[in-house]
XYZ file of C-alpha atoms in Angstrom:
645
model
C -1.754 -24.357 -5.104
C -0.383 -27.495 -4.661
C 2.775 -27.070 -3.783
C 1.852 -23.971 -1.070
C 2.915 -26.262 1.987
C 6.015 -27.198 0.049
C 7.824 -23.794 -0.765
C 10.609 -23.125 0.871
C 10.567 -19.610 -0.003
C 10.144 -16.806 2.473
C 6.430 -15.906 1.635
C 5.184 -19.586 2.193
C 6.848 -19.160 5.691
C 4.831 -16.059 6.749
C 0.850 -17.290 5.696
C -1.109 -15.486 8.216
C -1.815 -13.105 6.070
C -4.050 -15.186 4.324
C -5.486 -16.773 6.924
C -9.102 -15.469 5.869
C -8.916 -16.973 2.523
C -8.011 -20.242 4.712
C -10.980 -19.964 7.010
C -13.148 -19.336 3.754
C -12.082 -22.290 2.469
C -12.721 -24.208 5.771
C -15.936 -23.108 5.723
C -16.597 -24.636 2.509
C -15.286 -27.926 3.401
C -16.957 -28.143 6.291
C -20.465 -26.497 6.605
C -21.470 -27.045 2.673
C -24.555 -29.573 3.554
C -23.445 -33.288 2.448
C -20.446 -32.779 2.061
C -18.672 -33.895 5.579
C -19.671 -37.129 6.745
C -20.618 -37.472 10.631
C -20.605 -40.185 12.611
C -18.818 -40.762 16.454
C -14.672 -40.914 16.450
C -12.879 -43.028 18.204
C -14.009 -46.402 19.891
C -13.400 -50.292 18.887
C -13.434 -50.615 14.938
C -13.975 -47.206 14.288
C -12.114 -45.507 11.095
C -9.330 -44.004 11.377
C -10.207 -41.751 7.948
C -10.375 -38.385 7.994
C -11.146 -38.075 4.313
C -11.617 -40.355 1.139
C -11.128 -39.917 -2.619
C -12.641 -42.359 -4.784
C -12.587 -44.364 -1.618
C -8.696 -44.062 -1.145
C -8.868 -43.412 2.397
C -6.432 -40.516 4.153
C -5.871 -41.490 7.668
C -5.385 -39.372 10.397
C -1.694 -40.806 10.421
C -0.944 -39.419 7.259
C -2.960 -35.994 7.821
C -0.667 -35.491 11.134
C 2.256 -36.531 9.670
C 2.113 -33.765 6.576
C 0.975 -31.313 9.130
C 3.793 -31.946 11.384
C 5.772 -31.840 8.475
C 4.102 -28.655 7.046
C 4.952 -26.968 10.531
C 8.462 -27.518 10.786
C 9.508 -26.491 7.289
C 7.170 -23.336 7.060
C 7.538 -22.654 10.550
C 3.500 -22.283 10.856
C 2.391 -21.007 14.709
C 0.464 -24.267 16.146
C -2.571 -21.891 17.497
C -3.372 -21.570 14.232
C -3.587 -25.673 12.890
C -7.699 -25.538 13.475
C -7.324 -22.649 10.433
C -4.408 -23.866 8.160
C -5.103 -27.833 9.293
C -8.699 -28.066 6.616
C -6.464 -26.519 4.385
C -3.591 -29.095 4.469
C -6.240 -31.729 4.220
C -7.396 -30.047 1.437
C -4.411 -30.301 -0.094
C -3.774 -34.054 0.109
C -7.347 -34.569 -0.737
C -6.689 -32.568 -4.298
C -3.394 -34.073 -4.665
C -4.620 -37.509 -4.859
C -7.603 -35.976 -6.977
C -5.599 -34.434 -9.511
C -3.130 -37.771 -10.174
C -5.848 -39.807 -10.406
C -7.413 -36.999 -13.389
C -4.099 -37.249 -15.148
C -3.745 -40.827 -15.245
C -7.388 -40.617 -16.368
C -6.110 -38.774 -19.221
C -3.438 -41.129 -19.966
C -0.297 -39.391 -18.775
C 2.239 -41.510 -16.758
C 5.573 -40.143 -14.463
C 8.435 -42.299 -15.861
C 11.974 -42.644 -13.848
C 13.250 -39.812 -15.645
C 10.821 -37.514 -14.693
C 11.184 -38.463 -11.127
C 14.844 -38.151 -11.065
C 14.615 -34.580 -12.603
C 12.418 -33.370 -10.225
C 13.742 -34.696 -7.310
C 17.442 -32.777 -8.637
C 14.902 -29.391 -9.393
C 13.452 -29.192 -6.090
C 16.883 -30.283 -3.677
C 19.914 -29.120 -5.400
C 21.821 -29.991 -1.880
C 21.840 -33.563 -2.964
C 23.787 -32.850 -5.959
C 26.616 -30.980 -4.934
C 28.618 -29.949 -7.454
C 26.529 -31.652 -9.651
C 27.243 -35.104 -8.120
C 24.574 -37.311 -5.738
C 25.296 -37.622 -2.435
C 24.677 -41.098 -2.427
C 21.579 -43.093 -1.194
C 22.088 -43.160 2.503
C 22.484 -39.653 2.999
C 19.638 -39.103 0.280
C 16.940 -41.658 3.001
C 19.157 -39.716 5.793
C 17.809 -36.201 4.126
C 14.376 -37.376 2.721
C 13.686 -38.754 6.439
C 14.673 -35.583 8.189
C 13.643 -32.712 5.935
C 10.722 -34.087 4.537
C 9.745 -36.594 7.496
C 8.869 -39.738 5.255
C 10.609 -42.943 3.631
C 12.065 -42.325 0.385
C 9.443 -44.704 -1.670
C 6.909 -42.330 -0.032
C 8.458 -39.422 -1.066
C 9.708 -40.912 -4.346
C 5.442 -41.353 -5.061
C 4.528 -37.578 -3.838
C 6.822 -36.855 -6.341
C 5.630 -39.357 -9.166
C 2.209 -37.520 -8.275
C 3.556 -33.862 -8.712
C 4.934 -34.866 -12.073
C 1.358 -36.058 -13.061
C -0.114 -33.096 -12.178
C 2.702 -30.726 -13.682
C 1.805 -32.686 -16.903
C -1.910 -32.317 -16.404
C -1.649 -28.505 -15.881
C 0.313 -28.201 -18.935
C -2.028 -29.976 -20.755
C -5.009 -28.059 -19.241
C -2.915 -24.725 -19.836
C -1.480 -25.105 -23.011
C -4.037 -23.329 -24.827
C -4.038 -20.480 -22.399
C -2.464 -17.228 -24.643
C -2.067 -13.643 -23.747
C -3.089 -11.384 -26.953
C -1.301 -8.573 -27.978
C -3.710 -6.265 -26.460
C -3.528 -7.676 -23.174
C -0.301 -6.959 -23.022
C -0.354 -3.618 -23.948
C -3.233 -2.662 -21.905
C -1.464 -3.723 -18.888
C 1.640 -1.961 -20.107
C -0.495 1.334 -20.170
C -1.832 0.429 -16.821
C 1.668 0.262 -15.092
C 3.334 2.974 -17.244
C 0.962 6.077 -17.570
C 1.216 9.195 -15.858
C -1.103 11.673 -14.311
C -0.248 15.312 -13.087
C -2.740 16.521 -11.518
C -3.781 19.275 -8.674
C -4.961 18.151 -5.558
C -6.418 19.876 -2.322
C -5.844 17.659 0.859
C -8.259 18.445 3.899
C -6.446 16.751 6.807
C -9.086 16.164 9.792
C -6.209 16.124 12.511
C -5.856 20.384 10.879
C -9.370 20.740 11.491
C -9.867 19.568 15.121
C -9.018 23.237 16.088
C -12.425 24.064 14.380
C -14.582 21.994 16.171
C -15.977 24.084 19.565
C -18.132 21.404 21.761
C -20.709 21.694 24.344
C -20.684 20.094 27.454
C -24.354 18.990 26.481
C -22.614 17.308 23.546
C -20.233 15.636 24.781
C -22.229 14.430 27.842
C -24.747 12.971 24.844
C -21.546 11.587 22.632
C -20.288 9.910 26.064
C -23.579 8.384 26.585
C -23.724 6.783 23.009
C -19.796 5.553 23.534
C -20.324 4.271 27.355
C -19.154 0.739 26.300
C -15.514 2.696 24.779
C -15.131 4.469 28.388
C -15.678 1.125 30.505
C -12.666 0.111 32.621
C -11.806 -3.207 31.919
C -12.257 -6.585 34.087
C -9.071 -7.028 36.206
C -7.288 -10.491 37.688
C -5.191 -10.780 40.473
C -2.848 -13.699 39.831
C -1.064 -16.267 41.511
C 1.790 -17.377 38.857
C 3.769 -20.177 38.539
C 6.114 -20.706 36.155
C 8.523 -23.796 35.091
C 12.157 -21.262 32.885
C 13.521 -24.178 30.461
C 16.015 -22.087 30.676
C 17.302 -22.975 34.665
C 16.309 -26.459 33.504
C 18.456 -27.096 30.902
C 21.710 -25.020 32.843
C 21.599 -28.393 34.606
C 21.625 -30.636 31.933
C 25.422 -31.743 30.143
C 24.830 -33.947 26.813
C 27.107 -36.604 26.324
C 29.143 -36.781 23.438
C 27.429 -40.127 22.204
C 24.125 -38.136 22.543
C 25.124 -35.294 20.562
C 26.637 -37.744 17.463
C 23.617 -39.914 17.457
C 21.236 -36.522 17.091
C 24.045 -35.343 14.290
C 22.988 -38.733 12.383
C 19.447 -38.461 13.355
C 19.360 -34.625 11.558
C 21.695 -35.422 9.240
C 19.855 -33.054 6.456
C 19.706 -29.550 9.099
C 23.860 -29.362 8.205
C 23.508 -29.900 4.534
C 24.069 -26.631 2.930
C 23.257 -25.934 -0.595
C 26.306 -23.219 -2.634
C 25.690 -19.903 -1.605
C 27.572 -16.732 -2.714
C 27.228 -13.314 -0.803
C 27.228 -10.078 -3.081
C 26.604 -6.814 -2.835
C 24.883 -4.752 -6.105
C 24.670 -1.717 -7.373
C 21.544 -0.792 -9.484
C 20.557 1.752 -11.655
C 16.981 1.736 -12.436
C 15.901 1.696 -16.288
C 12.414 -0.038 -16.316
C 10.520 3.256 -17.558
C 13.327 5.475 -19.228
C 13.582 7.449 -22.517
C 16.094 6.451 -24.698
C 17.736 9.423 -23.586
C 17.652 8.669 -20.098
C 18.768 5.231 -20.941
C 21.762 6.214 -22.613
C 22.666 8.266 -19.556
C 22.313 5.338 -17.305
C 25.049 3.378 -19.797
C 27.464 6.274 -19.077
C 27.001 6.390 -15.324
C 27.431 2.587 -15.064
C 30.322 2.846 -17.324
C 31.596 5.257 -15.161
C 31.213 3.361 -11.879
C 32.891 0.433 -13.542
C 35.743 2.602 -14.209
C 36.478 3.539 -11.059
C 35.862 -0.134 -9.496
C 38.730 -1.099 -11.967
C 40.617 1.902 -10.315
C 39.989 1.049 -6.948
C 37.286 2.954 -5.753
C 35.372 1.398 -2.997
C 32.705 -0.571 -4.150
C 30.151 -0.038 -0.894
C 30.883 3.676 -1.094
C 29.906 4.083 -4.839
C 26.976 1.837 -3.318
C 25.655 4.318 -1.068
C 26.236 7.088 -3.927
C 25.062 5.568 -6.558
C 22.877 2.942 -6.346
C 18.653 3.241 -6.975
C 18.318 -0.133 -4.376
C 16.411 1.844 -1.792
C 16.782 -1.635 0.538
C 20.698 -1.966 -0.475
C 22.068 1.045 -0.616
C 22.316 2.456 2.771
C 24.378 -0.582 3.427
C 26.769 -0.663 0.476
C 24.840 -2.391 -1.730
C 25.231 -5.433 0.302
C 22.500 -8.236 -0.460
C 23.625 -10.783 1.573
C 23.715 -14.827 0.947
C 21.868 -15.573 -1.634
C 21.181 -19.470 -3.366
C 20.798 -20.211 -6.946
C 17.977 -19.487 -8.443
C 17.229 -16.499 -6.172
C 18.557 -13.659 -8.737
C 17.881 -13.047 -12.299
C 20.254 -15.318 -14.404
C 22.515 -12.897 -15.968
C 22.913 -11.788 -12.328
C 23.138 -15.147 -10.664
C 25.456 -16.155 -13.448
C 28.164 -13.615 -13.068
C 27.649 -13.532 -8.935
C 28.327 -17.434 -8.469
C 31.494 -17.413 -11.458
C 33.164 -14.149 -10.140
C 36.379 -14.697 -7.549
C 35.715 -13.879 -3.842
C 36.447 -9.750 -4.035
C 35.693 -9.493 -7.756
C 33.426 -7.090 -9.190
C 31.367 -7.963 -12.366
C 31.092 -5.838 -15.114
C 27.543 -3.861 -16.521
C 24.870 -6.215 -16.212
C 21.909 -5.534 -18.235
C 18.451 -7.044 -17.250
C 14.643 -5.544 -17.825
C 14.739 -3.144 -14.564
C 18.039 -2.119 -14.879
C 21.968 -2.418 -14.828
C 23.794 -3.767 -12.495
C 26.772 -4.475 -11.042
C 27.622 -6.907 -8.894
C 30.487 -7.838 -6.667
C 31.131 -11.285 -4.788
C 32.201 -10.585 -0.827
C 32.100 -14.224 -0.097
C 31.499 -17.723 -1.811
C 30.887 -21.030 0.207
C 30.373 -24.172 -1.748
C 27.712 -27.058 -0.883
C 28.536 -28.754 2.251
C 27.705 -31.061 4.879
C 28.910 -29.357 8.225
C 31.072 -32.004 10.191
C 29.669 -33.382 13.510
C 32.882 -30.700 15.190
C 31.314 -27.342 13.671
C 27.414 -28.743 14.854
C 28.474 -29.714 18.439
C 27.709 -26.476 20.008
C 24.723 -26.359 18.362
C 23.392 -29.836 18.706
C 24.628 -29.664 22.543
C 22.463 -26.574 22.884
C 19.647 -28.246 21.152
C 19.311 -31.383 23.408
C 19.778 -29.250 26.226
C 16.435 -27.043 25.203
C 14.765 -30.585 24.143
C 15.504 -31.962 27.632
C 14.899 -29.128 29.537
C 11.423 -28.598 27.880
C 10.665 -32.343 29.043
C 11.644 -31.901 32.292
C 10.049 -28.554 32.458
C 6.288 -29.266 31.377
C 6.554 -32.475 33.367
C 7.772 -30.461 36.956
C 4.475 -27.957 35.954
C 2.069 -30.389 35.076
C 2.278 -32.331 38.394
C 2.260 -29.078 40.230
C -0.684 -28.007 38.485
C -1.957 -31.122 39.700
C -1.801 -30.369 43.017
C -2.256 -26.298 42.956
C -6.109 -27.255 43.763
C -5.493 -28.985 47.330
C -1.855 -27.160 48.383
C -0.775 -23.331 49.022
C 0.782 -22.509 45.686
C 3.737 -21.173 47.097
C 4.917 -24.693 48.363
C 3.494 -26.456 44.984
C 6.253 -24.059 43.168
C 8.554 -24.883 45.838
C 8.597 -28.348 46.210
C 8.705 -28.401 42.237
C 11.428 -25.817 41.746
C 8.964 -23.815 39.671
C 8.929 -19.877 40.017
C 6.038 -17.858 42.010
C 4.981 -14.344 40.839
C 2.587 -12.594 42.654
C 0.735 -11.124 40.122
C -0.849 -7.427 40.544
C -4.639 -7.164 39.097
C -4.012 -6.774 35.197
C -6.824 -6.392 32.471
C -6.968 -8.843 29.935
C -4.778 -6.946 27.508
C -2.130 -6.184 29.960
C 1.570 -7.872 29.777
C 2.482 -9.971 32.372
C 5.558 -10.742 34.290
C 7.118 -13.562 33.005
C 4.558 -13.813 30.610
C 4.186 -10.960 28.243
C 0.823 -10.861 25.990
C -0.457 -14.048 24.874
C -4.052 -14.338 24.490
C -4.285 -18.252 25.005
C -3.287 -17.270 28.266
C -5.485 -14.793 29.122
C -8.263 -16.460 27.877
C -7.675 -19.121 30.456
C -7.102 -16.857 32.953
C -10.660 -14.447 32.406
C -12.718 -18.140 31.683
C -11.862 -19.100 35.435
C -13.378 -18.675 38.522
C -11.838 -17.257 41.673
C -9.512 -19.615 43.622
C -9.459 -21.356 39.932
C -6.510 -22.948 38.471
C -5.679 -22.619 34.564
C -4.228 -24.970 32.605
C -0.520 -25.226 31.574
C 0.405 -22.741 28.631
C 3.387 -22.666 26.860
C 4.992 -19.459 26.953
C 8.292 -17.869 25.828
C 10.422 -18.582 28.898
C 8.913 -21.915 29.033
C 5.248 -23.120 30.655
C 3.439 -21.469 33.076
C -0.324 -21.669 34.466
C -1.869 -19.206 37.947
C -4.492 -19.419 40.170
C -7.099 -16.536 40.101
C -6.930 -14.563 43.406
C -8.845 -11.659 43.020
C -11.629 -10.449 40.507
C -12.442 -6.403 40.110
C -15.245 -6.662 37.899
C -15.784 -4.252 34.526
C -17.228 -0.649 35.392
C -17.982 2.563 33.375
C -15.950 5.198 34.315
C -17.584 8.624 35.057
C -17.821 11.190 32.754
C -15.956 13.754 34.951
C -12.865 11.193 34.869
C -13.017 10.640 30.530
C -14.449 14.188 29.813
C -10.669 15.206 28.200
C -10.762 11.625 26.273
C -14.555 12.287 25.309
C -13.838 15.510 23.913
C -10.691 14.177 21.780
C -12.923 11.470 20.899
C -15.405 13.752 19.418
C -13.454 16.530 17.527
C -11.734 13.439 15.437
C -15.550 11.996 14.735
C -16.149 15.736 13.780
C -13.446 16.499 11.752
C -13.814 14.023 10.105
C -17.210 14.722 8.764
C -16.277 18.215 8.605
C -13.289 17.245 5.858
C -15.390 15.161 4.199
C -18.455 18.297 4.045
C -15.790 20.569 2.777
C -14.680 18.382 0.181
C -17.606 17.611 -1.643
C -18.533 21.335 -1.443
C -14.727 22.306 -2.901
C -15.370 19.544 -5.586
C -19.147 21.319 -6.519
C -17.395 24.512 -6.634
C -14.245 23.325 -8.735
C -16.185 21.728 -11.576
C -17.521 25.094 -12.041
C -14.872 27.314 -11.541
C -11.238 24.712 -11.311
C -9.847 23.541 -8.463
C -7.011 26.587 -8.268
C -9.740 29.089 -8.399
C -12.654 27.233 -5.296
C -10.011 26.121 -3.234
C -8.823 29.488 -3.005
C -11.794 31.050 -2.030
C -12.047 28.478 0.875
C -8.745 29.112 1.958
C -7.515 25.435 1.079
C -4.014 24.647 -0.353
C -3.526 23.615 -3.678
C -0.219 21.518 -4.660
C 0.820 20.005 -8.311
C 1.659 16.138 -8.473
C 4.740 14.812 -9.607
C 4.047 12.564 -12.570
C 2.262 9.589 -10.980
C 1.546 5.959 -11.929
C -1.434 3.997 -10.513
C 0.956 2.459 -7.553
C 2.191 6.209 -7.206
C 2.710 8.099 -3.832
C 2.003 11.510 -2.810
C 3.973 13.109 0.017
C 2.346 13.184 3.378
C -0.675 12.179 1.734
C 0.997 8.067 1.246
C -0.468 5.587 -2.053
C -2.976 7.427 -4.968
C -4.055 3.959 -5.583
C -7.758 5.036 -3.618
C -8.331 7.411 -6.321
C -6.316 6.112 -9.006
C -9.584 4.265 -10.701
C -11.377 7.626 -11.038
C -8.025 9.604 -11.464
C -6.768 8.044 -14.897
C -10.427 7.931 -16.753
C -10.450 11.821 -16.196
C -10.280 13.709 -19.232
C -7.662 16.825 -18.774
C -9.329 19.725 -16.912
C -12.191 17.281 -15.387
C -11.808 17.236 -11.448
C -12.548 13.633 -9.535
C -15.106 12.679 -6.872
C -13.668 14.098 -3.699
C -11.830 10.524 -2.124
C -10.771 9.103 1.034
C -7.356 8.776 1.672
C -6.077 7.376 4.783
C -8.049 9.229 6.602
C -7.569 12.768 4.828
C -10.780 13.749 1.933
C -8.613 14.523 -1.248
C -10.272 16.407 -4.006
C -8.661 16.908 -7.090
C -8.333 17.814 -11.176
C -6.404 15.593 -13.412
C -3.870 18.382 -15.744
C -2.283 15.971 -18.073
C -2.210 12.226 -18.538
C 1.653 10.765 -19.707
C 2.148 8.051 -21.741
C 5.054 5.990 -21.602
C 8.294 7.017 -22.524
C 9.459 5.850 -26.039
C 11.342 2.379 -26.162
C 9.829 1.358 -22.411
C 7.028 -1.024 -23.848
C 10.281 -2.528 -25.803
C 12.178 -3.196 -22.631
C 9.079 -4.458 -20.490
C 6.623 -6.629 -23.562
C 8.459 -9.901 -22.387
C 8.250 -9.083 -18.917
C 4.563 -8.366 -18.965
C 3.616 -11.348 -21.000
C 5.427 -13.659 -19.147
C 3.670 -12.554 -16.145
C 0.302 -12.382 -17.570
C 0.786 -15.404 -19.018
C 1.229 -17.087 -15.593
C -1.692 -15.494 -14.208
C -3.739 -16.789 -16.769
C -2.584 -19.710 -16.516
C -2.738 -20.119 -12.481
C -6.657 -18.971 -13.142
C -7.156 -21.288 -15.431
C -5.941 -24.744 -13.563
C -7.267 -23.092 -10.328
C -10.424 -22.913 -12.256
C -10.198 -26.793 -13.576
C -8.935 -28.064 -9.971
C -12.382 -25.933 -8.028
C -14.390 -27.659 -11.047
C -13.327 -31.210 -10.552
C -13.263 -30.815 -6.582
C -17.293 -29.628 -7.066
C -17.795 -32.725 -9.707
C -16.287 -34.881 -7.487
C -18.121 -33.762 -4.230
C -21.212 -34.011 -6.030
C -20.742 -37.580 -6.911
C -19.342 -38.910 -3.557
C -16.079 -39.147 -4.783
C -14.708 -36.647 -2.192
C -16.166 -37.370 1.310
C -14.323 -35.803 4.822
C -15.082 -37.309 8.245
C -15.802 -33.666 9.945
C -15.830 -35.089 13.452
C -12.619 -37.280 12.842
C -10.530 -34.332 11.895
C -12.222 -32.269 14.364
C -11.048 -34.730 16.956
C -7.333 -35.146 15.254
C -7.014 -30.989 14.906
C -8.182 -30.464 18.618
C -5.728 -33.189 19.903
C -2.940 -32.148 18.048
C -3.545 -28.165 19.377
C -3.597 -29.627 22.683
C 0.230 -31.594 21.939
C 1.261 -27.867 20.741
């Protein structure tokens, strides 16, 4: 959990996903009773602390700088910070819990451990297994992680404490035989079963309105058939882009940023390959043995010159690769599985490897290109880096043109404000406040300001894709319910789906009555309804047109052969069906996968387990005082640091 802001992996880069879990955890900060202090921010000999741990204060500097840090390397969207910002606090506040617990339990961080890390987690200063040397190590540590290398040498020192107090903490974490084979069955067995889909969208046809209805459904849905609040807008907007077509770095500029961002051109070896993969994870030892011969095949006629991206398209099982010849694209070390990686980053530029085996299947790989850690000279980044202070400056200039012509958009025509600051005018059409606008597109910061103002009001500078923009309201067509006579054809559509739906639903509970007494061949029949066989399915299975069985997978696989299921919601479609014949795995499969599955269980286990010791201490610690978080301070830092953004 720890190191979540620190991945650089793609996942970490792409959180909002879990931006409920976030807010959850906000909440508990935050609005648990006693556990934020209060108190007035700001002011003569006020603290700076946002938060203390065993009354080791973290400022406000420090929660800024890891969030500005966080930002850039996970490229997190700044309208988010007052979500993910608790969370980064949270963070530090459990890091510096969490070293002080395992220094409490007597572990120490020597040199060694530092130095191993440090190699671990930035390969790219050991290129070609040799250090880079300690200038551009503080040049790197400064830029990529923004901090001094003693600071970064003691996050580290910490991380090593609390990798040593998880394994202590996990060590006696096992995964029983059992376990393993439980979750084995889980992702291996098979059900075939028959299945009656009743599809509301085939149904619609059925359902035969009255006007009186629909005039009563439109009256219960007025709100759904209200025309929207529209904004006539004046808009002005500052393009970075004509800004910066005026703007010519120097070349002394453009080395001194080079030095500055020394670590953005430090490239760690890469290799590009393309694969070709023949999936094995769940086959008999028959099939097996006819997935040796095809790959030995393949190899064959790579050795005798076949084209390795057509034998690609024909052969391989990659569903993401294959379509393009196999082709992967660059790839670092310790992205692939090692007999993989191995042979990819040792094979000549244009060589093909031979039969790979691994637990999902056998491969082949071959190497298309192979570039070896490097620094990129100050010649190859000076495009770039031009381009780059041209877009800084520009943005400068830009935001400080609009800000002194939003200034004055109050007192002067807004035509001349734009004018006099070379600044764009758009005329702006009434829009609702989901429309796109000209120059703008849809962003809702924006539209918020615009539908919070008053008419003849001015809206505060937004940053927007083309650069920053703000408008003055000049007209307001308030929200109205459209008549019935206009929405009747929407009303009516409206109401068969709402009907349908309940009339799929009514069908398939009576089709699932009648097929526990007389099978689901036999009722559906006598209703008229389609009956299709599955394929053999797993619990992550698919049915066509139908999409994921894992809704009724629960209730599907504790079926006994012949016993039909509760009828079941599937997006959107009522699915009713009787389980034929559960599969077990093939023979050999649990074999292949036991190390697989432990491993992963294992993990799991483990994760729960330290997650379950870190939420225990936090609570212990909270309880005691130990933990205490100055709720208006970072309330204050959050809001002033959306406001930079």
């Amino acid at each position: 959990m720890l190191n979540f802001f620190r991945r650089k992996d793609a996942a970490a880069r792409y959180m909002l996903g879990g931006i409920l879990v976030i807010i959850s955890v906000a909440m508990v900060l935050f609005l648990v009773p006693g556990l934020t202090g209060g108190g007035p921010v700001g002011g003569s000999g006020q603290s700076s602390a946002v938060a203390t741990v065993d009354g080791r204060e973290i400022t406000t500097t420090e929660l800024n700088s890891e969030i500005s840090r966080i930002e850039q390397a996970d490229r997190l969207p700044a309208e988010y910070l007052p979500y993910y910002g608790p969370q980064i606090l949270n963070s530090l506040i459990m890091e510096n819990a969490l070293g002080d617990e395992a220094l409490r339990y007597g572990l120490t961080a020597s040199s060694k451990d530092i130095a191993r890390t440090i190699r671990e987690q930035l390969p790219q200063l050991f290129p070609n297994g040799k250090f880079v040397g300690e200038t551009q190590y503080a040049d790197f540590i400064q830029q990529a992680e923004q901090m001094s290398v003693p600071q970064f040498e003691q996050r580290m020192r910490t991380q090593v404490l609390i990798n040593k107090l998880r394994y202590l903490v996990t060590d006696g974490v096992r995964v029983t035989p059992a376990e393993v084979r439980a979750e084995f069955r889980r992702n291996n067995d098979k059900a075939v079963f028959l299945y009656a889909v009743l599809d509301p969208s085939h149904l619609a046809s059925q359902v035969k309105p009255t006007t009186q209805q629909l005039q009563a459904f439109y009256q219960a849905h007025r709100t759904t058939y209200q025309s929207p609040e529209r904004r006539g807008l004046g808009l002005v907007l500052a393009n970075t882009a004509q800004f910066a077509a005026k703007i010519q770095p120097a070349a002394a500029q453009i080395q001194q940023y080079y030095q500055a961002h020394l670590a953005q051109y430090t490239f760690p070896e890469r290799v590009r390959i393309a694969h070709i993969l023949l999936k094995t994870s769940s086959d008999t030892p028959a099939q097996l043995k006819k997935a040796h011969a095809l790959a030995d095949k393949i190899e064959s006629q790579l050795h005798s010159g076949a084209k390795f991206s057509a034998l690609a398209k024909k052969y391989s099982q990659d569903d993401a690769t294959a379509s393009q010849g196999g082709d992967i694209g660059w790839v670092t070390q310790g992205r692939l599985y090692p007999a993989v990686e191995k042979a990819a980053f040792a094979l000549p530029v244009g060589q093909v490897s031979g039969v790979i085996s691994t637990p999902y299947g056998l491969e082949i790989v071959k190497a298309e290109a192979h570039q070896a850690a490097h620094v990129e000279s100050l010649a190859q980044a000076a495009s770039e880096i031009s381009s780059d202070i041209q877009q800084s400056q520009a943005a400068q200039l830009a935001q400080k043109a609009i800000n002194e012509a939003q200034a004055e958009a109050s007192s002067k025509p807004l035509t001349k404000v734009a004018a006099e600051y070379g600044l764009q005018y758009i005329p702006i059409p009434p829009v609702s406040n989901t429309d796109p606008i000209t120059g703008i597109g849809i962003n809702p910061q924006f539209e918020s300001n615009v539908f919070g103002a008053s008419l003849h009001g001015v809206t505060p500078v937004v940053q927007v894709p083309a650069g920053y923009a703000f408008a003055q309201i000049t007209a307001i067509e308030p929200a109205a319910t459209e008549p019935f006579r206009q929405v009747q054809r929407q009303v009516e559509s409206a109401y068969r789906k709402q009907a349908a739906a309940k009339l799929a639903a009514r069908q398939g509970k009576e089709l699932a009555a009648a097929a526990k007494k007389a099978g689901l061949k036999a009722a559906a029949a006598k209703m008229h309804i389609a009956v299709k066989t599955s394929p053999p399915l797993t619990r992550d299975g698919s049915l066509p047109k139908v999409g994921a069985v894992k809704p009724l997978a629960a209730s599907l696989f504790r079926l006994k052969p012949g016993e039909v299921g509760p009828p079941t919601a599937v997006h959107g479609m009522t699915v009713v069906y009787q389980l034929q014949a559960l599969q077990p795995p093939a023979p050999g499969a649990f074999a292949r996968q036991q190390q697989a599955i432990e491993t992963s269980l294992l993990q799991q286990k483990q994760s729960a387990a330290f997650d379950a010791f870190e939420d225990h201490l936090r609570a212990r610690m909270i309880k005691k005082g130990r933990i205490k978080i100055n709720a208006n301070v970072l309330k204050a830092t959050l809001g002033q640091l959306s406001n930079q953004s």
